[in-house]
PDB file of C-alpha atoms and ligand atoms in Angstrom:
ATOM      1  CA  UNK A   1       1.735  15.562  11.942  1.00  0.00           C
ATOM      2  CA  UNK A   2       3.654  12.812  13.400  1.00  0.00           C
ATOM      3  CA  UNK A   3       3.372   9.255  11.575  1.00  0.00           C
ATOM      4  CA  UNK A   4       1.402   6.762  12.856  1.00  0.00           C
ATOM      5  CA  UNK A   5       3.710   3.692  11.257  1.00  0.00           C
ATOM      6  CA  UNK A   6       6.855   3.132  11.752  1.00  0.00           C
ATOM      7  CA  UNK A   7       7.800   0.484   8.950  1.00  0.00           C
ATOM      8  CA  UNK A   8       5.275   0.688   6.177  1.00  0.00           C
ATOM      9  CA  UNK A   9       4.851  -2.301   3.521  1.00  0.00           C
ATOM     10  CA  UNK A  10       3.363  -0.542   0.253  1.00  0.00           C
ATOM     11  CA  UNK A  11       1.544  -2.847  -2.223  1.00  0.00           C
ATOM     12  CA  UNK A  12       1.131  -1.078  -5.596  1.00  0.00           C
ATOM     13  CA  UNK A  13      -0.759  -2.461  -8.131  1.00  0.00           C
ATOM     14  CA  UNK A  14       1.100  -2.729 -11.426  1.00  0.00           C
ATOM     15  CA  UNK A  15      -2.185  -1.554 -13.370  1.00  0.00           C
ATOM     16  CA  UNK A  16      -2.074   1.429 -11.338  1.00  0.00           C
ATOM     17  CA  UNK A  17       1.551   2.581 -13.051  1.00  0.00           C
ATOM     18  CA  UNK A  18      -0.020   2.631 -16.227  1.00  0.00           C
ATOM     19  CA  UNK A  19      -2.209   5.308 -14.818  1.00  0.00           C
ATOM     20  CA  UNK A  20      -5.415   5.789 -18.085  1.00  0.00           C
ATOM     21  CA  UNK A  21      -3.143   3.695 -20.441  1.00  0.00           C
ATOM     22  CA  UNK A  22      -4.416   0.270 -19.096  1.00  0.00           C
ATOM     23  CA  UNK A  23      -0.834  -1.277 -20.274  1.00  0.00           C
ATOM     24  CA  UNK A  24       2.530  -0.846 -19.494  1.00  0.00           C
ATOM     25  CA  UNK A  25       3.738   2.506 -17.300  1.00  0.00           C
ATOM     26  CA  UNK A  26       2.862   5.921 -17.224  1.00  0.00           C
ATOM     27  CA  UNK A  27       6.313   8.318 -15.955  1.00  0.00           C
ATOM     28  CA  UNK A  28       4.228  11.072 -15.003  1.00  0.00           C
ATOM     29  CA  UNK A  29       2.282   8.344 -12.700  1.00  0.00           C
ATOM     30  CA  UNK A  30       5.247   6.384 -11.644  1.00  0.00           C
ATOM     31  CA  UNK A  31       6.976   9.883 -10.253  1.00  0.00           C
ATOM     32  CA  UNK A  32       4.066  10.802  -8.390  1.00  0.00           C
ATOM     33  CA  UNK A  33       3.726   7.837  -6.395  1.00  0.00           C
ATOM     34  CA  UNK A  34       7.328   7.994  -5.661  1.00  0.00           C
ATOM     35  CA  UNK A  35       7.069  11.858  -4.589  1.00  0.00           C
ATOM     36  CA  UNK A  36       4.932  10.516  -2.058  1.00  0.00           C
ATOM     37  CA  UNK A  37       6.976   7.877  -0.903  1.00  0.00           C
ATOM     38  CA  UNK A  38       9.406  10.119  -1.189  1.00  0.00           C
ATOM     39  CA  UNK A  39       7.442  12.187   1.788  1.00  0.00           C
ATOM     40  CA  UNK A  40       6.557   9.445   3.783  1.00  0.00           C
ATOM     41  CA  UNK A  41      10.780   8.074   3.873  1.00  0.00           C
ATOM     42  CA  UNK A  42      11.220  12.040   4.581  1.00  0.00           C
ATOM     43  CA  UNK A  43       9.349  11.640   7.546  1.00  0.00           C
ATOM     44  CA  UNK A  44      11.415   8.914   9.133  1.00  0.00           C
ATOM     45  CA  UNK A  45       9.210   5.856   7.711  1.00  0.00           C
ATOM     46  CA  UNK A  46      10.909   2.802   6.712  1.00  0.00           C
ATOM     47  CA  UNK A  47       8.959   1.878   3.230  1.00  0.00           C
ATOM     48  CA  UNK A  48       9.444  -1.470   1.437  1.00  0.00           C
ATOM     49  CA  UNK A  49       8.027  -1.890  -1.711  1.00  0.00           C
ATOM     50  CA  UNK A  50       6.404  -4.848  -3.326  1.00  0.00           C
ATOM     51  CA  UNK A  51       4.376  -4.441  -7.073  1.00  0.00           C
ATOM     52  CA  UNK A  52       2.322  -6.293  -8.849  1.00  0.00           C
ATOM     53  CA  UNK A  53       2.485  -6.850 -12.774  1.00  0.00           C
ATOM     54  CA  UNK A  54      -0.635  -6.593 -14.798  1.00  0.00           C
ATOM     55  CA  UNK A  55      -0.014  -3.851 -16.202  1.00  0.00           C
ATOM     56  CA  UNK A  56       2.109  -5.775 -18.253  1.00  0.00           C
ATOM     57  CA  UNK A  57       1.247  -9.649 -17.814  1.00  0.00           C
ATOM     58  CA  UNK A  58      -1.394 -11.807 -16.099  1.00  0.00           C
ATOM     59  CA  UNK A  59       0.189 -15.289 -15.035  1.00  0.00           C
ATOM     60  CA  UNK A  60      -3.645 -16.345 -14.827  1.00  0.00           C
ATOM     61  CA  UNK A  61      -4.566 -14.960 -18.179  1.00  0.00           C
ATOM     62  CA  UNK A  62      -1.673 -17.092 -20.091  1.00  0.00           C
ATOM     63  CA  UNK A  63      -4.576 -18.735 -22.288  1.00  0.00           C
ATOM     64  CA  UNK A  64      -3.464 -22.206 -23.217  1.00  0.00           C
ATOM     65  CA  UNK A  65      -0.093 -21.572 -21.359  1.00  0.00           C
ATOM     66  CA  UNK A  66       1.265 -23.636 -18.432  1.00  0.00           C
ATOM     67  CA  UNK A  67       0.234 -21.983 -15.008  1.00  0.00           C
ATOM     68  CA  UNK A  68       3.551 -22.059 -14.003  1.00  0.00           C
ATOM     69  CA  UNK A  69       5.760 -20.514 -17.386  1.00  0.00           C
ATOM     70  CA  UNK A  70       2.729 -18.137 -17.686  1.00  0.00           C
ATOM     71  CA  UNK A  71       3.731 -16.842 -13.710  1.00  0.00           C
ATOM     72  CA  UNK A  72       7.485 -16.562 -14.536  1.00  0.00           C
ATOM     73  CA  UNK A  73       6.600 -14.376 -16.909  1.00  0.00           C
ATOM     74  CA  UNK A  74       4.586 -12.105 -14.321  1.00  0.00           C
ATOM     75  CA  UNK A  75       7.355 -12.524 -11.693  1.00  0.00           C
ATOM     76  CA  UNK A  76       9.660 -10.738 -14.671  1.00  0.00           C
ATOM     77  CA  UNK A  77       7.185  -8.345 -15.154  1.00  0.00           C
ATOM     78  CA  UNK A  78       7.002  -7.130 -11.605  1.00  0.00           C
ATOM     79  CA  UNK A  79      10.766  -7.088 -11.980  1.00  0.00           C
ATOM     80  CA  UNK A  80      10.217  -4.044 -14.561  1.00  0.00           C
ATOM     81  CA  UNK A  81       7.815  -2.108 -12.228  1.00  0.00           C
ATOM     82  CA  UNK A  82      10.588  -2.536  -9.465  1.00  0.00           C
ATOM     83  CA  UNK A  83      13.207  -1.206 -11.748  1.00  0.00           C
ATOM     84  CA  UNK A  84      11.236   2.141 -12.866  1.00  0.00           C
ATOM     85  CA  UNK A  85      10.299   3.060  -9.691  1.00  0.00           C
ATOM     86  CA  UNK A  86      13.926   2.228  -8.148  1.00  0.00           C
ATOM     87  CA  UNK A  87      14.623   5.046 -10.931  1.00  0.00           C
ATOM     88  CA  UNK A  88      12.070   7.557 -10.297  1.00  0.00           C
ATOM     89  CA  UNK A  89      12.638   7.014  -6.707  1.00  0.00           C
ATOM     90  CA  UNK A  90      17.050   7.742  -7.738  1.00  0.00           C
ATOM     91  CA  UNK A  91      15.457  11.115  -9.491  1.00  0.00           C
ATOM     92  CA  UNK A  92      14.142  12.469  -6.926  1.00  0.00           C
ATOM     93  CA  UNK A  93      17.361  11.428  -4.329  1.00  0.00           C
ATOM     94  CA  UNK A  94      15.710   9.039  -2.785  1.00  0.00           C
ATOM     95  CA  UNK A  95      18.156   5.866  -1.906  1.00  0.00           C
ATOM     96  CA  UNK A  96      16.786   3.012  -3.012  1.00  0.00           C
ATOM     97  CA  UNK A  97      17.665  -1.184  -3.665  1.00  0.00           C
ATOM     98  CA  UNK A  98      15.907  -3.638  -5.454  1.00  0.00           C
ATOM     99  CA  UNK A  99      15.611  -7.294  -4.102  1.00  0.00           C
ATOM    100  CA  UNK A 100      14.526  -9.961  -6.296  1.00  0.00           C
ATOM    101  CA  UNK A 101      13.444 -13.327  -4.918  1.00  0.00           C
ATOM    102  CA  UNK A 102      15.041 -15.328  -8.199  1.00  0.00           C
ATOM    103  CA  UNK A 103      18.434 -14.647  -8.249  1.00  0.00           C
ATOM    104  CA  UNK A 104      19.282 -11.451 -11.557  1.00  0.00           C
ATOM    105  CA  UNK A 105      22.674 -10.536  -9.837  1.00  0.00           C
ATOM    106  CA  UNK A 106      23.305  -8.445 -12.937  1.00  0.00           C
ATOM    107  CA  UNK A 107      20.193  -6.487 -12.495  1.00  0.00           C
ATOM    108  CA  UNK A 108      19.698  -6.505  -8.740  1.00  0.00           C
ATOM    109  CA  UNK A 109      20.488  -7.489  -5.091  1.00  0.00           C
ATOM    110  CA  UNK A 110      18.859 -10.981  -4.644  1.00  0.00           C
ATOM    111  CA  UNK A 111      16.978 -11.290  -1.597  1.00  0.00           C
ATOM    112  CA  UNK A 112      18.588 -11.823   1.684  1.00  0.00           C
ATOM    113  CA  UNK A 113      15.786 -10.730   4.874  1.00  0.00           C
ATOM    114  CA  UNK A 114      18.522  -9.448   7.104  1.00  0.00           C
ATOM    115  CA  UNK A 115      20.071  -7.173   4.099  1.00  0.00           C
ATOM    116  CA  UNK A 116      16.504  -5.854   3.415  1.00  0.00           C
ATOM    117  CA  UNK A 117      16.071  -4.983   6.860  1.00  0.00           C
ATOM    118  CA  UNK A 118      19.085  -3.467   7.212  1.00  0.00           C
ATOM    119  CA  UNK A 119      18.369  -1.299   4.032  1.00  0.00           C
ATOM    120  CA  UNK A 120      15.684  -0.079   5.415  1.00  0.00           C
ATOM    121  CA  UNK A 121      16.937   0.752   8.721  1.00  0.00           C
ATOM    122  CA  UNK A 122      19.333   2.821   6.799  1.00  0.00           C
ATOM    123  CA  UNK A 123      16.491   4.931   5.255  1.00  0.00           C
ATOM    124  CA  UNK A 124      16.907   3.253   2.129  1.00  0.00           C
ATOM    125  CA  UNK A 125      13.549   1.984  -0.022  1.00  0.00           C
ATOM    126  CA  UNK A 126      13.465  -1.696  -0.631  1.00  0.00           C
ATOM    127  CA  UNK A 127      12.027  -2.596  -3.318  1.00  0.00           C
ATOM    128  CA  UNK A 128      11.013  -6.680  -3.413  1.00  0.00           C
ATOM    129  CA  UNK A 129      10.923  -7.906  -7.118  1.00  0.00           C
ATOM    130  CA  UNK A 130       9.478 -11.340  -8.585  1.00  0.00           C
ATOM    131  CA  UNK A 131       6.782 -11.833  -5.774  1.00  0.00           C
ATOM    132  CA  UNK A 132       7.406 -14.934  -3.574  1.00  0.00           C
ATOM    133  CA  UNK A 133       9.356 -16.264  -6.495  1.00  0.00           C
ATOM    134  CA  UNK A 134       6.811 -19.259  -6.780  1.00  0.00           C
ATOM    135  CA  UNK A 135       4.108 -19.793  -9.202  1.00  0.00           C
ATOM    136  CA  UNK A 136       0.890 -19.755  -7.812  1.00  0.00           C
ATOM    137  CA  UNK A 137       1.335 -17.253  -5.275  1.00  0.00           C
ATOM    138  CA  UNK A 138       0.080 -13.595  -5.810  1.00  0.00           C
ATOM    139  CA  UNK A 139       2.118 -10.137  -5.510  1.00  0.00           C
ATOM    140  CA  UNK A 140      -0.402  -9.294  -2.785  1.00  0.00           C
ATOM    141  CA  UNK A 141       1.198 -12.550  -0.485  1.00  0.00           C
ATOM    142  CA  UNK A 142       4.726 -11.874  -1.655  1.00  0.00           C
ATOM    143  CA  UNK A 143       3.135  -8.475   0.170  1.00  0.00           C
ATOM    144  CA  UNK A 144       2.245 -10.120   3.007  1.00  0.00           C
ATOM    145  CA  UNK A 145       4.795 -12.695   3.319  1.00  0.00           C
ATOM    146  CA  UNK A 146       7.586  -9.580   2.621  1.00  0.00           C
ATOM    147  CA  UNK A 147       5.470  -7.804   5.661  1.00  0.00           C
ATOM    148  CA  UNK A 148       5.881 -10.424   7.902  1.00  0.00           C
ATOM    149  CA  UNK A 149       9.971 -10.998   7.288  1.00  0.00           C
ATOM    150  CA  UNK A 150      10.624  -7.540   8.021  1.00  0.00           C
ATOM    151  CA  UNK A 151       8.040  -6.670  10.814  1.00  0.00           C
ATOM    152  CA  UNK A 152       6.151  -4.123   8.786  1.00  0.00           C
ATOM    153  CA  UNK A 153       2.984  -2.839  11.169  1.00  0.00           C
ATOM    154  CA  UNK A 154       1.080  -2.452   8.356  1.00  0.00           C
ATOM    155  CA  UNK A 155       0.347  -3.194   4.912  1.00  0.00           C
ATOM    156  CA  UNK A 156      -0.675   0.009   2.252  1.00  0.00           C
ATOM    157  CA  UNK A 157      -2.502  -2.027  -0.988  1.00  0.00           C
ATOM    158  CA  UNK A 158      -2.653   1.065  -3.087  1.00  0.00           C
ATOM    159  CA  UNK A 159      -4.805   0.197  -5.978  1.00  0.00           C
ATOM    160  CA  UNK A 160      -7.262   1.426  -8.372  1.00  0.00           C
ATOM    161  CA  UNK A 161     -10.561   1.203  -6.061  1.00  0.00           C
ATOM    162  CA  UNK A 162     -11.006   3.338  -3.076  1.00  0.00           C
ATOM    163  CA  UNK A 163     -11.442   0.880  -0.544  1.00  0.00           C
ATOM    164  CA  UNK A 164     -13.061  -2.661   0.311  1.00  0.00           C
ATOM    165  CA  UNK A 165     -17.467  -2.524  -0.623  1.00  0.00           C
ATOM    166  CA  UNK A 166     -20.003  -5.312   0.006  1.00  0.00           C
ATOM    167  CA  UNK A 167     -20.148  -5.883  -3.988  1.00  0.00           C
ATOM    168  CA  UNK A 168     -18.587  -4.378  -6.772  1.00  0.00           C
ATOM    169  CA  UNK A 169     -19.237  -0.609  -7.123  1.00  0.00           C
ATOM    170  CA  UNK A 170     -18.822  -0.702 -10.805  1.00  0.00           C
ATOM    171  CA  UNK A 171     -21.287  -3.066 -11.299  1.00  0.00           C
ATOM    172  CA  UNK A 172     -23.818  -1.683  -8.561  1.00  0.00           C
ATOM    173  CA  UNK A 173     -24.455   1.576  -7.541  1.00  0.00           C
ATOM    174  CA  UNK A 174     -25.129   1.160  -3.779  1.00  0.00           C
ATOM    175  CA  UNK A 175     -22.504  -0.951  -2.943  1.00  0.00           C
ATOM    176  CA  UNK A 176     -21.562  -0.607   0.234  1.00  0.00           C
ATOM    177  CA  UNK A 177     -18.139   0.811   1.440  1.00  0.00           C
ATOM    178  CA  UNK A 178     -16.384  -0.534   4.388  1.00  0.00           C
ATOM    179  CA  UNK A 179     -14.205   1.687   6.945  1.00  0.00           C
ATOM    180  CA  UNK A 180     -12.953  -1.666   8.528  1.00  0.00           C
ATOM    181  CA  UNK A 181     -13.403  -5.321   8.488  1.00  0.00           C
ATOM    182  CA  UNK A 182     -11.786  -8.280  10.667  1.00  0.00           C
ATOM    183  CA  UNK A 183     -10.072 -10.893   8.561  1.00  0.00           C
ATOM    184  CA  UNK A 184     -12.590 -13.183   8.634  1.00  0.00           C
ATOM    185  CA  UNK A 185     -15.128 -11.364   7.803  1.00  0.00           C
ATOM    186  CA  UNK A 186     -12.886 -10.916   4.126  1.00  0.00           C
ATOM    187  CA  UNK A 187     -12.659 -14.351   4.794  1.00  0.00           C
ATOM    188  CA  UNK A 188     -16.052 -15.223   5.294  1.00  0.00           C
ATOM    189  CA  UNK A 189     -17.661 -13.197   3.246  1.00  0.00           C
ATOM    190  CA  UNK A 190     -15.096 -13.484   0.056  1.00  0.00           C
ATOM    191  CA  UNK A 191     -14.710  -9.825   0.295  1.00  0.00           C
ATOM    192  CA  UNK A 192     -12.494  -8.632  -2.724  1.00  0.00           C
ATOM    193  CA  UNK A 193      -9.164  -7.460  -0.412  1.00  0.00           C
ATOM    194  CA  UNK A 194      -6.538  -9.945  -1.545  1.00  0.00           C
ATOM    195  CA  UNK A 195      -6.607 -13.199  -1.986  1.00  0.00           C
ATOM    196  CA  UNK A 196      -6.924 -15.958   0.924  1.00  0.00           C
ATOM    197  CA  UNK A 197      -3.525 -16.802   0.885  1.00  0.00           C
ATOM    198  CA  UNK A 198      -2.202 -13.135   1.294  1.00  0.00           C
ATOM    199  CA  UNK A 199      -5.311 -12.911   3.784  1.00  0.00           C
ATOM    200  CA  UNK A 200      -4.936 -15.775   6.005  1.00  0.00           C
ATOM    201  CA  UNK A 201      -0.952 -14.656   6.404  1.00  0.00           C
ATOM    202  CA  UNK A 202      -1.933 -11.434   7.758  1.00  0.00           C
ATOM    203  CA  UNK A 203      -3.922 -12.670   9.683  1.00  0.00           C
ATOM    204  CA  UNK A 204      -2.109 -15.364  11.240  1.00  0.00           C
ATOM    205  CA  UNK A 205       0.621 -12.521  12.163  1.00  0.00           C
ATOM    206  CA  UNK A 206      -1.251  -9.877  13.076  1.00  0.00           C
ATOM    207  CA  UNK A 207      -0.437  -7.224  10.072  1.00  0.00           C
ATOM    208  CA  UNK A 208      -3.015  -4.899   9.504  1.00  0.00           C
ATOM    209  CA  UNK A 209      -4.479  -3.716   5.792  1.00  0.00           C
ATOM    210  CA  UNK A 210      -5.111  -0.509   4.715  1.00  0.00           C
ATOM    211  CA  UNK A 211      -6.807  -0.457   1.349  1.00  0.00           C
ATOM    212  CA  UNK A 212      -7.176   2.794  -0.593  1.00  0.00           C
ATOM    213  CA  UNK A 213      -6.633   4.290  -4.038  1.00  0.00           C
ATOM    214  CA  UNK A 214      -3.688   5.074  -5.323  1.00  0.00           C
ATOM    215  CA  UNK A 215      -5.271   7.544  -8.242  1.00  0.00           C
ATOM    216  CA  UNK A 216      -4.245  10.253  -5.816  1.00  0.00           C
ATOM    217  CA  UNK A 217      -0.775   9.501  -4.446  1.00  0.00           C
ATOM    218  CA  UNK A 218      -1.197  11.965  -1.621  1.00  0.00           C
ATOM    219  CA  UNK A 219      -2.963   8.954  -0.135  1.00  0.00           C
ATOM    220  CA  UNK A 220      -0.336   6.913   0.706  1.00  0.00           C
ATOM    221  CA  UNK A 221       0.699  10.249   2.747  1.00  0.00           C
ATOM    222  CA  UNK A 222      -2.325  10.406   4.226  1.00  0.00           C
ATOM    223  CA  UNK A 223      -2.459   7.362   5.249  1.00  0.00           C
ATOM    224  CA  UNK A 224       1.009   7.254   7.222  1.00  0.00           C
ATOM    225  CA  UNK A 225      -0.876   9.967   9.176  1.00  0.00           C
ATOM    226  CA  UNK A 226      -3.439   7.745   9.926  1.00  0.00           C
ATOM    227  CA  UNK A 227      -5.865  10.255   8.827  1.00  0.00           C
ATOM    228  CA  UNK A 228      -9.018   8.629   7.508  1.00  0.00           C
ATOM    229  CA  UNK A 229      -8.613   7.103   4.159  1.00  0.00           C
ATOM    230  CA  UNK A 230      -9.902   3.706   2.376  1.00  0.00           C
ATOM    231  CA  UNK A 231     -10.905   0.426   4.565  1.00  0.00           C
ATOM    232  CA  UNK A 232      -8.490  -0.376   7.212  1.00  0.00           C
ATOM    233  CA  UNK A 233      -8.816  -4.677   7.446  1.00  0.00           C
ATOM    234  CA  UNK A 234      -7.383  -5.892  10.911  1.00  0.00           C
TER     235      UNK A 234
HETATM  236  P1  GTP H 301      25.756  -1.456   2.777  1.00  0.00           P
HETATM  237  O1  GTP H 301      26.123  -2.882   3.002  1.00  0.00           O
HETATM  238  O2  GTP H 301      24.846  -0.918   3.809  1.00  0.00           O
HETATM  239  O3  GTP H 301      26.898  -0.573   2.468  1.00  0.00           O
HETATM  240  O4  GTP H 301      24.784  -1.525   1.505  1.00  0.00           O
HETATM  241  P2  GTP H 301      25.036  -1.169   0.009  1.00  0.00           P
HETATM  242  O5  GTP H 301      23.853  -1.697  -0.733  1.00  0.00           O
HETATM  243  O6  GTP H 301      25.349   0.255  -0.227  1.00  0.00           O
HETATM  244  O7  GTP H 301      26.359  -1.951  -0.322  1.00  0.00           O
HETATM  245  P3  GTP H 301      26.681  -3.053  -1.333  1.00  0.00           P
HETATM  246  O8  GTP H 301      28.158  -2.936  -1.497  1.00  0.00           O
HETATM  247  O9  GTP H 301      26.071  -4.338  -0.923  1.00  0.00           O
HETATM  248  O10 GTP H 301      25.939  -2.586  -2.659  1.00  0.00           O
HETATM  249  C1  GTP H 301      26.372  -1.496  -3.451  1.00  0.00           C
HETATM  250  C2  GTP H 301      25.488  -1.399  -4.669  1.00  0.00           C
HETATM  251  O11 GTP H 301      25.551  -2.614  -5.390  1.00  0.00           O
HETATM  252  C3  GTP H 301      24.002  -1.180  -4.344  1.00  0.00           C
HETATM  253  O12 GTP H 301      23.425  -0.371  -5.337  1.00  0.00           O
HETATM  254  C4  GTP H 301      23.440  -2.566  -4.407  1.00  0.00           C
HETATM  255  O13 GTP H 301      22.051  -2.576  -4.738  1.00  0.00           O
HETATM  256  C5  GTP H 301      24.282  -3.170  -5.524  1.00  0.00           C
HETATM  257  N1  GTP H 301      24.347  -4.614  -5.370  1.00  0.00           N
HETATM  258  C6  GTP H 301      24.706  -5.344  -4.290  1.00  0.00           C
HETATM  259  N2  GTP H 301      24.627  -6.653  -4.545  1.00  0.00           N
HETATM  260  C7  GTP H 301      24.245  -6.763  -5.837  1.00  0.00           C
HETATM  261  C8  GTP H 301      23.999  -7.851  -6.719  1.00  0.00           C
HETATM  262  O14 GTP H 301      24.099  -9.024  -6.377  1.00  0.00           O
HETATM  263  N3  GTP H 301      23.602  -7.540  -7.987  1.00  0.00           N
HETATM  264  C9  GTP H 301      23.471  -6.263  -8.407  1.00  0.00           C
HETATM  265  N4  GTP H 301      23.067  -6.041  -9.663  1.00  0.00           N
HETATM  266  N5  GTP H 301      23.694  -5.221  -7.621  1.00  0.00           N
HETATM  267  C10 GTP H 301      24.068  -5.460  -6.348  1.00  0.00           C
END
């Protein structure tokens, strides 16, 4: 089956990584999502990568700590999710650089748009490291922001809940799930996608959301198909 997406921005959730641990990464995990990124750059996708870092620290959850330290320290830790999957993704052949948005020469490229696109146009994975580089801005608008620099048609936010539902389905049993939503509806409604930030940028450029679980990688496959998967927000 021929992809539907050309130039596919895939937002993993850092908790995710850490598969059943809950805290820091699972291997096993980390090389399964990147045999299916692996399948989808096989196919002739261009995939950038931006992660999240809670699986190791929450700026927000920094206690007594300033906002702003207490996000450094989550912009690092999405710096060591970049650099285990730019290794998995090196295991399995898969060519692969790491951008950060604060300058680590001695660890990785920093970012510069036109390299990243360039990257990718050479079938290379681009990973984006340290979010926006700001404090106060989430991994999922470095996501969108990221997705808007390099033209991506779509955004994946691989995470651990299937989809976008009307309340939370651990809390209630017949929440209801969505197949798609308009922006603001999420908007209006305070649907649970992404933030407003990371919402109102997609929406302002037109970059479409597919949500869906990343428990089973094959999704992110599946979804390059554009075979039905998760809630598509547009
Ligand atoms: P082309 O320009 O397409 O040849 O891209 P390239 O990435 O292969 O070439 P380049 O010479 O820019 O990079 C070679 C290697 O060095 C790649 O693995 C890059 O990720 C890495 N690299 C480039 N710039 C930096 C940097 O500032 N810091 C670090 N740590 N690595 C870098």
């Amino acid at each position: 089956m021929e992809p539907v997406y050309k130039k596919v921005l895939l937002k993993l959730s850092g908790e995710a990584l850490a598969a059943g641990k809950g805290f820091g990464l699972d291997f096993d995990k980390v090389l399964e999502v990147c045999k299916s990124v692996k399948e989808v750059v096989d196919m002739g996708v261009e995939v950038a990568i931006v992660v999240g870092g809670g699986n190791f620290w929450r700026g927000r959850e920094g206690g007594g700590m300033d906002r702003t330290r207490a996000d450094h320290m989550g912009m690092l830790a999405t710096v060591i999710n970049s650099l285990a999957l730019a290794d998995a993704l090196e295991q399995l052949d898969v060519p692969v650089r790491v951008q950060t948005a604060i300058e680590m020469k001695e660890i990785a490229e920093k970012y510069i748009r036109n390299k990243a696109v360039r990257h990718l146009e050479k079938g290379r994975v681009v990973i984006f490291g340290c979010g926006t580089g700001n404090p106060f801005f989430t991994t999922d608008t470095a996501a969108a922001l990221r997705a808007a620099e390099i033209d991506a048609d779509v955004i994946f936010k691989a995470t651990n809940v299937d989809g976008v539902y009307d309340s939370d389905p651990k809390i209630n049993k017949n929440a209801k799930k969505f197949d798609e939503l308009s922006f603001i509806d999420v908007l209006n409604k305070g649907l649970h996608v992404m933030d407003s930030t990371a919402a109102s940028l997609c929406m302002d450029n037109n970059i479409p959301i597919l949500v869906f679980n990343l428990n089973d990688p094959n999704n992110i496959v599946k979804a390059v198909k554009g075979e039905k998967n998760g809630t598509i927000v547009k």
